[in-house]
């Protein structure tokens, strides 16, 4: 069993930065691939970024490539999403997710956090 808790969301102006944190519990955290997803009002949840259990492989949605960076710290059981050059269209609830196996850009993950709100003003 893995429990995920996101933090770090908030209100930021366009062009600004935020770093989201996902704290995971569970002894086998290091064996899970991790992902970040987001859901804007009235829209479906979409893939943002994912990272392999080793941290050696990362994947990004085209809309965030070059602006967002996913990373993980196995010692702290934590995954991060550094978001730079934020745009109003990045406004959404951001969710952290974990899955056994490799990272994939689909929401076929085994565990999900409750989400953290990110609002980017223009």
CSV table of C-alpha atoms in Angstrom, one decimal:
chain,number,residue,atom,x,y,z
A,1,UNK,CA,0.0,0.0,0.0
A,2,UNK,CA,1.3,3.5,-0.9
A,3,UNK,CA,-0.2,6.7,0.4
A,4,UNK,CA,0.5,10.0,-1.4
A,5,UNK,CA,0.2,13.5,-0.2
A,6,UNK,CA,0.8,16.5,-2.5
A,7,UNK,CA,1.7,20.0,-1.4
A,8,UNK,CA,3.2,23.2,-2.8
A,9,UNK,CA,0.3,24.4,-4.9
A,10,UNK,CA,-0.9,28.0,-4.8
A,11,UNK,CA,-1.5,31.2,-6.7
A,12,UNK,CA,1.2,32.6,-8.9
A,13,UNK,CA,1.5,35.1,-11.7
A,14,UNK,CA,2.1,34.1,-15.2
A,15,UNK,CA,5.8,33.6,-15.8
A,16,UNK,CA,6.4,32.5,-12.2
A,17,UNK,CA,7.4,29.2,-10.6
A,18,UNK,CA,6.2,26.7,-8.2
A,19,UNK,CA,7.5,23.4,-6.9
A,20,UNK,CA,5.0,20.7,-6.1
A,21,UNK,CA,6.0,17.9,-3.6
A,22,UNK,CA,4.5,14.5,-3.3
A,23,UNK,CA,5.3,12.7,-0.1
A,24,UNK,CA,4.9,8.9,-0.2
A,25,UNK,CA,4.5,6.4,2.5
A,26,UNK,CA,5.3,2.7,2.1
A,27,UNK,CA,8.5,0.7,2.2
A,28,UNK,CA,8.4,-0.2,-1.5
A,29,UNK,CA,8.2,3.4,-2.7
A,30,UNK,CA,11.5,3.1,-4.5
A,31,UNK,CA,10.1,0.3,-6.7
A,32,UNK,CA,7.2,2.4,-8.1
A,33,UNK,CA,7.2,4.6,-11.1
A,34,UNK,CA,5.7,8.0,-10.3
A,35,UNK,CA,3.6,10.4,-12.3
A,36,UNK,CA,2.0,13.8,-12.1
A,37,UNK,CA,-1.4,14.5,-13.7
A,38,UNK,CA,-3.6,17.6,-13.7
A,39,UNK,CA,-7.3,18.3,-14.2
A,40,UNK,CA,-8.7,21.7,-15.1
A,41,UNK,CA,-12.3,22.7,-14.5
A,42,UNK,CA,-14.5,21.1,-17.1
A,43,UNK,CA,-11.7,19.1,-18.6
A,44,UNK,CA,-10.5,15.5,-18.3
A,45,UNK,CA,-7.5,14.6,-16.3
A,46,UNK,CA,-4.3,14.7,-18.3
A,47,UNK,CA,-0.8,13.5,-18.1
A,48,UNK,CA,1.9,16.0,-17.1
A,49,UNK,CA,5.1,14.0,-16.3
A,50,UNK,CA,6.4,10.7,-15.1
A,51,UNK,CA,9.6,9.2,-13.8
A,52,UNK,CA,10.9,5.7,-13.5
A,53,UNK,CA,11.6,4.0,-10.2
A,54,UNK,CA,15.3,4.6,-10.6
A,55,UNK,CA,14.9,8.2,-11.7
A,56,UNK,CA,16.8,7.5,-14.8
A,57,UNK,CA,13.9,8.0,-17.2
A,58,UNK,CA,11.5,10.9,-17.4
A,59,UNK,CA,8.6,11.7,-19.7
A,60,UNK,CA,6.7,14.9,-20.3
A,61,UNK,CA,3.6,16.1,-22.0
A,62,UNK,CA,4.4,18.3,-25.0
A,63,UNK,CA,2.6,21.2,-23.3
A,64,UNK,CA,5.1,21.3,-20.4
A,65,UNK,CA,8.3,20.1,-22.0
A,66,UNK,CA,11.1,22.5,-21.3
A,67,UNK,CA,9.2,24.2,-18.5
A,68,UNK,CA,8.5,21.5,-16.0
A,69,UNK,CA,11.0,19.0,-14.4
A,70,UNK,CA,10.1,15.9,-12.5
A,71,UNK,CA,12.5,14.4,-10.0
A,72,UNK,CA,12.5,12.0,-7.0
A,73,UNK,CA,14.4,11.6,-3.8
A,74,UNK,CA,14.4,7.9,-2.7
A,75,UNK,CA,15.8,8.7,0.7
A,76,UNK,CA,13.0,11.1,1.4
A,77,UNK,CA,10.3,9.1,-0.4
A,78,UNK,CA,9.4,12.2,-2.3
A,79,UNK,CA,8.7,13.2,-5.8
A,80,UNK,CA,8.9,16.8,-7.1
A,81,UNK,CA,7.5,18.7,-10.0
A,82,UNK,CA,9.4,22.0,-10.6
A,83,UNK,CA,7.2,24.2,-12.7
A,84,UNK,CA,8.7,27.3,-14.4
A,85,UNK,CA,7.4,29.8,-16.8
A,86,UNK,CA,3.9,29.1,-15.7
A,87,UNK,CA,1.0,30.0,-17.9
A,88,UNK,CA,-2.7,30.6,-17.1
A,89,UNK,CA,-3.5,27.4,-19.0
A,90,UNK,CA,-1.5,25.5,-16.4
A,91,UNK,CA,-4.2,26.2,-13.9
A,92,UNK,CA,-5.5,22.9,-12.6
A,93,UNK,CA,-5.6,20.5,-9.7
A,94,UNK,CA,-2.4,18.5,-9.8
A,95,UNK,CA,-2.3,14.9,-8.7
A,96,UNK,CA,0.6,12.6,-7.8
A,97,UNK,CA,0.3,9.0,-8.7
A,98,UNK,CA,2.3,5.7,-8.3
A,99,UNK,CA,2.3,2.5,-10.2
A,100,UNK,CA,4.1,-0.8,-10.3
A,101,UNK,CA,6.1,-1.2,-13.4
A,102,UNK,CA,7.3,1.5,-15.8
A,103,UNK,CA,6.2,5.1,-16.1
A,104,UNK,CA,3.4,5.7,-18.7
A,105,UNK,CA,1.6,8.8,-20.0
A,106,UNK,CA,-1.8,7.3,-19.2
A,107,UNK,CA,-3.8,7.4,-15.9
A,108,UNK,CA,-3.3,3.6,-15.3
A,109,UNK,CA,-1.7,4.2,-12.0
A,110,UNK,CA,-2.4,2.2,-8.8
A,111,UNK,CA,-2.3,4.9,-6.2
A,112,UNK,CA,-3.4,8.6,-6.3
A,113,UNK,CA,-3.0,11.6,-4.0
A,114,UNK,CA,-5.8,14.0,-3.2
A,115,UNK,CA,-4.4,16.8,-5.3
A,116,UNK,CA,-3.2,20.3,-4.9
A,117,UNK,CA,-4.6,23.4,-6.6
A,118,UNK,CA,-2.3,25.5,-8.9
A,119,UNK,CA,-3.7,28.8,-10.1
A,120,UNK,CA,-1.8,30.9,-12.6
A,121,UNK,CA,-3.1,34.5,-13.0
A,122,UNK,CA,-2.5,36.5,-16.2
